[in-house]
Amino acid sequence: MTASMSQCLMQMVQTDYQIADYQSSITPRWCTGCGDNAILTAMQRLCRDEQLPPEKTVCVSGIGCASRLPHYMNAYGFHGIHGRALPIAEGIKIRRPDLNVFVTTGDGDCCSIGAAHWLHAVRYNMNMTLMLHDNNVYGLTKKQASPTSPKGLKSNTTPFGATLNPLNPLSVTLGISNVSFVAQVPDWIPELLYDVLSKAYHHKGFSFIRILQRCPNFMNHHFDAAVQDPLRVRMLTHSDGLRLKPELSRIYKNQETHNPLDLNRAQALAMLEEEIPVGVLYSNPDVPCYDELRKGKRPSTPQLVETVLNEEFDKVGIWPEGQHASANGE
């Protein structure tokens, strides 16, 4: 067979996936104006542009508004329990490395009850993408302070105002051993949201994206200053990171050329208070991946799984007299 004939056959087999192929039959129940809608759209665009087969794509979540995303994707999904999205995703990835695994989680789900899993997922550096929808509040349970809530926030659990300064997901992640990819992007700049998600998907290792996500009901004016004043956003550009299109560059003039391999500068940028750093803060593809270090010699195919399970079941099975022996040809 010639090379051209082989290429033609591959094109015939390949399906031309469209956005609709990744949309489930369930209408999203997020509030009008919720940033989660923009994140879902970016996710579906990525799947289309990368031509990811829905049967080879898995979205894993915990509990919260953000964690409803798997319901709205026409792909495999696992809606886990509160804070446990990452160990579920790790289990999927280590047994099925051929799957594209995405984790969607909120600031309470990830940074509070799921904090231990978050830290170790960064250290394991398994090849998957995590999207942290950070609206600085518990939204699904109707306005309780989360670990990222600003000091002074009055909520159902802090009626006199939150006492402590908020936890910084960027600086925490950048301080964990084996960190390999950290980025930040707001939901209100959809082109950049898509670009950062694409960078994360193509990164080899655990990609952590903090998405500043607006909540129109419980934090409805929280990000107004950054939305209305582009100078409050510091764009991090680099040939190996974010590249601004001319139309965005004219709006967001507060720019810094930042090398994503510079961990010290990334940590300093993460601590900015008066400006929001947007882009890839850190990216190091040479960090070892736990799933590759633990990869078995035999691929985990469905046939292999069936064989191993049957061997284990045979050890404890109770068979009618003579049936098991005849089945084994004895």
Short mmCIF file of C-alpha atoms in Angstrom, two decimals:
data_model
loop_
_atom_site.label_atom_id
_atom_site.label_comp_id
_atom_site.label_asym_id
_atom_site.label_seq_id
_atom_site.Cartn_x
_atom_site.Cartn_y
_atom_site.Cartn_z
CA MET A 1 0.00 0.00 0.00
CA THR A 2 1.39 3.43 -0.91
CA ALA A 3 1.76 6.23 1.64
CA SER A 4 -0.92 8.31 -0.07
CA MET A 5 -3.41 5.39 -0.02
CA SER A 6 -2.69 4.80 3.67
CA GLN A 7 -3.26 8.47 4.43
CA CYS A 8 -6.56 8.44 2.54
CA LEU A 9 -7.75 5.42 4.53
CA MET A 10 -6.87 7.14 7.81
CA GLN A 11 -8.84 10.20 6.78
CA MET A 12 -11.82 8.01 5.92
CA VAL A 13 -11.73 6.38 9.34
CA GLN A 14 -11.30 9.64 11.25
CA THR A 15 -14.53 11.31 12.36
CA ASP A 16 -14.88 15.05 11.90
CA TYR A 17 -16.17 15.95 15.36
CA GLN A 18 -18.15 19.16 15.81
CA ILE A 19 -19.07 21.14 18.94
CA ALA A 20 -22.47 19.43 19.01
CA ASP A 21 -20.75 16.05 19.36
CA TYR A 22 -19.55 17.09 22.83
CA GLN A 23 -22.82 18.62 24.02
CA SER A 24 -24.99 16.41 26.18
CA SER A 25 -28.79 16.38 26.04
CA ILE A 26 -28.90 18.01 29.49
CA THR A 27 -29.33 21.79 29.56
CA PRO A 28 -26.81 23.43 31.92
CA ARG A 29 -28.45 24.59 35.14
CA TRP A 30 -25.90 27.22 36.05
CA CYS A 31 -27.16 30.72 36.69
CA THR A 32 -27.26 33.26 33.87
CA GLY A 33 -23.91 35.03 33.83
CA CYS A 34 -22.09 32.24 35.69
CA GLY A 35 -18.50 31.83 34.52
CA ASP A 36 -18.93 28.06 34.46
CA ASN A 37 -20.74 28.46 31.13
CA ALA A 38 -17.61 29.98 29.56
CA ILE A 39 -15.46 27.17 30.94
CA LEU A 40 -17.78 24.52 29.48
CA THR A 41 -17.64 26.23 26.08
CA ALA A 42 -13.82 26.36 26.18
CA MET A 43 -13.74 22.67 27.07
CA GLN A 44 -16.00 21.73 24.18
CA ARG A 45 -13.98 23.89 21.77
CA LEU A 46 -10.78 22.17 22.87
CA CYS A 47 -12.27 18.71 22.32
CA ARG A 48 -13.43 19.69 18.85
CA ASP A 49 -10.15 21.31 17.81
CA GLU A 50 -8.11 18.39 19.13
CA GLN A 51 -10.63 15.92 17.67
CA LEU A 52 -10.82 14.01 20.94
CA PRO A 53 -13.10 10.98 20.61
CA PRO A 54 -15.88 11.29 23.22
CA GLU A 55 -15.33 7.64 24.17
CA LYS A 56 -11.66 8.43 24.90
CA THR A 57 -12.42 11.52 27.01
CA VAL A 58 -13.25 11.51 30.73
CA CYS A 59 -14.41 14.42 32.91
CA VAL A 60 -14.15 13.83 36.66
CA SER A 61 -15.58 16.07 39.37
CA GLY A 62 -16.42 16.26 43.05
CA ILE A 63 -19.32 18.28 44.47
CA GLY A 64 -20.29 21.89 43.79
CA CYS A 65 -21.47 24.12 40.97
CA ALA A 66 -18.26 23.49 39.00
CA SER A 67 -18.63 19.76 39.49
CA ARG A 68 -21.79 19.63 37.39
CA LEU A 69 -19.69 20.03 34.23
CA PRO A 70 -19.47 16.26 33.44
CA HIS A 71 -23.27 16.21 33.14
CA TYR A 72 -23.06 18.68 30.25
CA MET A 73 -20.30 16.93 28.29
CA ASN A 74 -21.06 14.15 25.83
CA ALA A 75 -18.15 12.07 27.06
CA TYR A 76 -17.45 9.70 29.89
CA GLY A 77 -17.92 11.35 33.26
CA PHE A 78 -17.60 10.55 36.94
CA HIS A 79 -19.42 12.80 39.41
CA GLY A 80 -17.65 11.85 42.62
CA ILE A 81 -18.12 12.86 46.23
CA HIS A 82 -16.96 16.08 47.85
CA GLY A 83 -13.22 16.67 47.48
CA ARG A 84 -12.45 13.28 45.94
CA ALA A 85 -12.26 14.07 42.23
CA LEU A 86 -8.47 13.78 42.02
CA PRO A 87 -7.96 10.27 43.45
CA ILE A 88 -10.74 9.04 41.16
CA ALA A 89 -9.09 10.68 38.15
CA GLU A 90 -5.70 9.25 39.14
CA GLY A 91 -7.17 5.76 39.34
CA ILE A 92 -8.66 6.16 35.87
CA LYS A 93 -5.46 7.50 34.36
CA ILE A 94 -3.08 4.94 35.82
CA ARG A 95 -5.22 2.04 34.56
CA ARG A 96 -6.20 3.64 31.24
CA PRO A 97 -3.31 5.90 30.15
CA ASP A 98 -4.86 6.10 26.67
CA LEU A 99 -7.74 8.26 27.95
CA ASN A 100 -7.84 12.07 28.00
CA VAL A 101 -8.60 12.91 31.64
CA PHE A 102 -9.91 16.30 32.80
CA VAL A 103 -10.76 17.25 36.38
CA THR A 104 -13.20 20.05 37.16
CA THR A 105 -13.45 21.32 40.71
CA GLY A 106 -14.32 24.38 42.80
CA ASP A 107 -12.39 26.35 45.41
CA GLY A 108 -14.21 24.59 48.25
CA ASP A 109 -14.11 21.15 46.66
CA CYS A 110 -10.37 21.37 45.89
CA CYS A 111 -8.88 23.70 48.49
CA SER A 112 -10.84 22.66 51.57
CA ILE A 113 -12.08 19.06 51.91
CA GLY A 114 -9.98 17.99 48.91
CA ALA A 115 -6.80 19.83 49.91
CA ALA A 116 -4.73 16.71 50.72
CA HIS A 117 -5.59 15.17 47.34
CA TRP A 118 -4.73 18.44 45.60
CA LEU A 119 -1.24 18.54 47.14
CA HIS A 120 -0.43 14.94 46.29
CA ALA A 121 -1.87 15.18 42.78
CA VAL A 122 0.63 17.97 42.07
CA ARG A 123 3.43 15.80 43.51
CA TYR A 124 2.40 12.73 41.48
CA ASN A 125 2.37 14.85 38.31
CA MET A 126 0.14 12.43 36.41
CA ASN A 127 -0.77 13.40 32.86
CA MET A 128 -4.15 15.14 33.26
CA THR A 129 -5.64 18.63 33.35
CA LEU A 130 -7.29 20.23 36.39
CA MET A 131 -9.58 23.25 36.07
CA LEU A 132 -10.12 25.03 39.40
CA HIS A 133 -13.26 27.15 39.10
CA ASP A 134 -12.47 29.75 41.77
CA ASN A 135 -15.34 32.11 42.55
CA ASN A 136 -14.15 32.66 46.16
CA VAL A 137 -17.35 31.30 47.70
CA TYR A 138 -19.43 28.14 48.17
CA GLY A 139 -22.14 28.67 45.56
CA LEU A 140 -24.10 25.41 45.42
CA THR A 141 -24.85 25.53 49.14
CA LYS A 142 -25.80 29.21 48.91
CA LYS A 143 -22.96 31.43 50.11
CA GLN A 144 -20.60 30.13 52.72
CA ALA A 145 -17.01 31.35 52.99
CA SER A 146 -14.49 29.17 51.16
CA PRO A 147 -10.70 28.98 51.68
CA THR A 148 -10.23 31.59 48.92
CA SER A 149 -12.88 34.04 50.18
CA PRO A 150 -11.54 37.56 50.77
CA LYS A 151 -10.99 38.77 54.31
CA GLY A 152 -14.11 40.50 55.60
CA LEU A 153 -16.57 38.63 53.39
CA LYS A 154 -19.94 38.37 55.13
CA SER A 155 -21.51 35.00 54.43
CA ASN A 156 -23.77 32.44 56.06
CA THR A 157 -20.80 31.01 57.95
CA THR A 158 -19.03 34.35 58.54
CA PRO A 159 -21.89 36.79 59.32
CA PHE A 160 -19.43 39.28 60.85
CA GLY A 161 -16.90 38.92 58.05
CA ALA A 162 -14.24 36.33 57.24
CA THR A 163 -11.39 36.57 59.74
CA LEU A 164 -8.44 35.17 57.81
CA ASN A 165 -6.70 36.23 54.64
CA PRO A 166 -7.57 33.95 51.69
CA LEU A 167 -5.51 30.96 50.67
CA ASN A 168 -3.64 31.52 47.39
CA PRO A 169 -4.00 28.43 45.15
CA LEU A 170 -1.22 29.63 42.84
CA SER A 171 1.46 30.12 45.49
CA VAL A 172 0.48 26.87 47.23
CA THR A 173 0.71 24.83 44.04
CA LEU A 174 4.00 26.43 43.01
CA GLY A 175 5.48 25.42 46.37
CA ILE A 176 4.75 21.70 46.04
CA SER A 177 7.45 19.23 45.06
CA ASN A 178 7.28 18.04 41.44
CA VAL A 179 5.01 20.88 40.28
CA SER A 180 5.12 21.03 36.49
CA PHE A 181 2.39 23.38 35.16
CA VAL A 182 0.54 26.30 36.79
CA ALA A 183 -1.58 28.87 34.98
CA GLN A 184 -4.24 31.47 35.76
CA VAL A 185 -6.92 32.93 33.52
CA PRO A 186 -10.29 34.71 34.03
CA ASP A 187 -13.55 33.49 32.57
CA TRP A 188 -14.35 36.92 31.08
CA ILE A 189 -11.64 36.68 28.40
CA PRO A 190 -12.84 33.58 26.50
CA GLU A 191 -10.03 33.55 23.93
CA LEU A 192 -7.38 33.45 26.65
CA LEU A 193 -9.37 30.86 28.60
CA TYR A 194 -9.28 28.61 25.55
CA ASP A 195 -5.58 29.30 24.86
CA VAL A 196 -4.53 28.45 28.41
CA LEU A 197 -6.67 25.30 28.43
CA SER A 198 -5.03 24.25 25.17
CA LYS A 199 -1.55 24.84 26.63
CA ALA A 200 -2.49 22.76 29.66
CA TYR A 201 -3.83 19.91 27.55
CA HIS A 202 -0.63 19.69 25.52
CA HIS A 203 1.59 19.80 28.60
CA LYS A 204 3.15 16.50 29.65
CA GLY A 205 2.21 16.07 33.30
CA PHE A 206 -0.30 17.50 35.78
CA SER A 207 -1.67 20.82 34.52
CA PHE A 208 -3.18 23.09 37.18
CA ILE A 209 -5.33 25.98 35.92
CA ARG A 210 -6.87 28.44 38.33
CA ILE A 211 -9.84 30.04 36.57
CA LEU A 212 -11.19 33.22 38.14
CA GLN A 213 -14.88 32.52 37.80
CA ARG A 214 -17.65 35.03 38.38
CA CYS A 215 -20.62 34.08 40.53
CA PRO A 216 -23.55 36.40 39.63
CA ASN A 217 -25.57 35.55 42.75
CA PHE A 218 -23.21 35.49 45.70
CA MET A 219 -20.08 37.36 44.50
CA ASN A 220 -21.69 39.45 41.80
CA HIS A 221 -19.30 42.43 41.94
CA HIS A 222 -16.17 40.71 43.22
CA PHE A 223 -14.16 40.87 39.97
CA ASP A 224 -15.63 44.14 38.66
CA ALA A 225 -12.41 46.14 39.10
CA ALA A 226 -10.42 43.74 36.90
CA VAL A 227 -13.22 43.41 34.34
CA GLN A 228 -13.60 47.16 33.94
CA ASP A 229 -9.94 48.17 34.17
CA PRO A 230 -7.61 46.16 31.89
CA LEU A 231 -4.57 47.65 33.64
CA ARG A 232 -5.47 45.57 36.70
CA VAL A 233 -4.60 42.48 34.64
CA ARG A 234 -0.94 41.67 34.01
CA MET A 235 -0.57 39.57 30.89
CA LEU A 236 2.30 37.09 31.00
CA THR A 237 3.53 36.51 27.46
CA HIS A 238 6.25 34.27 26.09
CA SER A 239 6.98 32.14 23.04
CA ASP A 240 6.53 29.06 25.26
CA GLY A 241 3.51 30.50 27.05
CA LEU A 242 0.67 32.85 26.22
CA ARG A 243 0.71 34.78 22.93
CA LEU A 244 -1.69 37.70 22.71
CA LYS A 245 -3.53 38.44 19.51
CA PRO A 246 -3.23 42.08 18.33
CA GLU A 247 -6.80 42.96 19.28
CA LEU A 248 -6.27 41.76 22.86
CA SER A 249 -2.84 43.34 23.04
CA ARG A 250 -4.38 46.74 22.31
CA ILE A 251 -6.75 46.34 25.25
CA TYR A 252 -4.45 44.67 27.78
CA LYS A 253 -1.35 46.85 27.65
CA ASN A 254 -0.02 45.78 31.05
CA GLN A 255 2.23 42.98 29.79
CA GLU A 256 5.32 41.15 31.00
CA THR A 257 7.53 38.76 29.07
CA HIS A 258 7.78 35.86 31.50
CA ASN A 259 9.72 32.65 30.93
CA PRO A 260 7.53 29.80 32.25
CA LEU A 261 10.66 27.91 33.36
CA ASP A 262 11.48 30.65 35.89
CA LEU A 263 9.99 29.22 39.08
CA ASN A 264 11.21 32.04 41.33
CA ARG A 265 9.57 34.71 39.18
CA ALA A 266 6.42 32.59 38.92
CA GLN A 267 6.18 32.48 42.72
CA ALA A 268 6.65 36.26 42.91
CA LEU A 269 3.95 36.84 40.29
CA ALA A 270 1.56 34.55 42.17
CA MET A 271 1.79 36.88 45.18
CA LEU A 272 0.70 40.03 43.32
CA GLU A 273 -2.13 41.76 45.16
CA GLU A 274 -3.04 44.85 43.13
CA GLU A 275 -2.84 43.07 39.76
CA ILE A 276 -4.04 39.72 38.46
CA PRO A 277 -1.37 37.69 36.63
CA VAL A 278 -2.87 35.96 33.61
CA GLY A 279 -1.11 33.31 31.57
CA VAL A 280 1.27 30.41 32.15
CA LEU A 281 3.21 31.06 35.35
CA TYR A 282 5.21 27.85 35.28
CA SER A 283 5.71 25.00 32.82
CA ASN A 284 8.36 22.30 33.05
CA PRO A 285 7.76 19.22 30.87
CA ASP A 286 10.82 17.43 32.27
CA VAL A 287 9.29 16.70 35.69
CA PRO A 288 8.80 12.90 36.05
CA CYS A 289 5.24 11.60 35.81
CA TYR A 290 4.09 9.03 38.36
CA ASP A 291 1.86 7.22 35.86
CA GLU A 292 4.80 6.70 33.52
CA LEU A 293 7.11 5.57 36.33
CA ARG A 294 4.51 3.01 37.40
CA LYS A 295 3.55 1.94 33.90
CA GLY A 296 3.33 -1.84 33.57
CA LYS A 297 5.04 -3.90 30.91
CA ARG A 298 1.71 -5.01 29.46
CA PRO A 299 -0.88 -2.46 28.27
CA SER A 300 -4.09 -2.53 30.28
CA THR A 301 -6.43 -3.66 27.51
CA PRO A 302 -10.05 -4.80 28.12
CA GLN A 303 -8.96 -8.33 27.21
CA LEU A 304 -6.18 -8.28 29.80
CA VAL A 305 -8.54 -6.96 32.48
CA GLU A 306 -11.04 -9.73 31.70
CA THR A 307 -8.34 -12.40 31.86
CA VAL A 308 -6.97 -11.19 35.19
CA LEU A 309 -10.43 -10.87 36.74
CA ASN A 310 -11.40 -14.37 35.62
CA GLU A 311 -8.18 -15.77 37.08
CA GLU A 312 -8.94 -14.13 40.44
CA PHE A 313 -12.59 -15.21 40.41
CA ASP A 314 -11.54 -18.79 39.64
CA LYS A 315 -9.51 -18.85 42.85
CA VAL A 316 -12.60 -18.31 45.00
CA GLY A 317 -15.34 -19.66 42.75
CA ILE A 318 -17.53 -22.59 43.77
CA TRP A 319 -18.09 -24.90 40.86
CA PRO A 320 -20.44 -27.89 40.41
CA GLU A 321 -18.55 -31.13 40.59
CA GLY A 322 -16.55 -31.73 37.41
CA GLN A 323 -17.45 -28.44 35.71
CA HIS A 324 -14.30 -26.47 36.61
CA ALA A 325 -11.99 -29.34 35.71
CA SER A 326 -13.64 -29.84 32.31
CA ALA A 327 -13.53 -26.13 31.63
CA ASN A 328 -9.76 -26.22 32.11
CA GLY A 329 -9.39 -29.28 29.95
CA GLU A 330 -8.34 -31.48 32.88
#
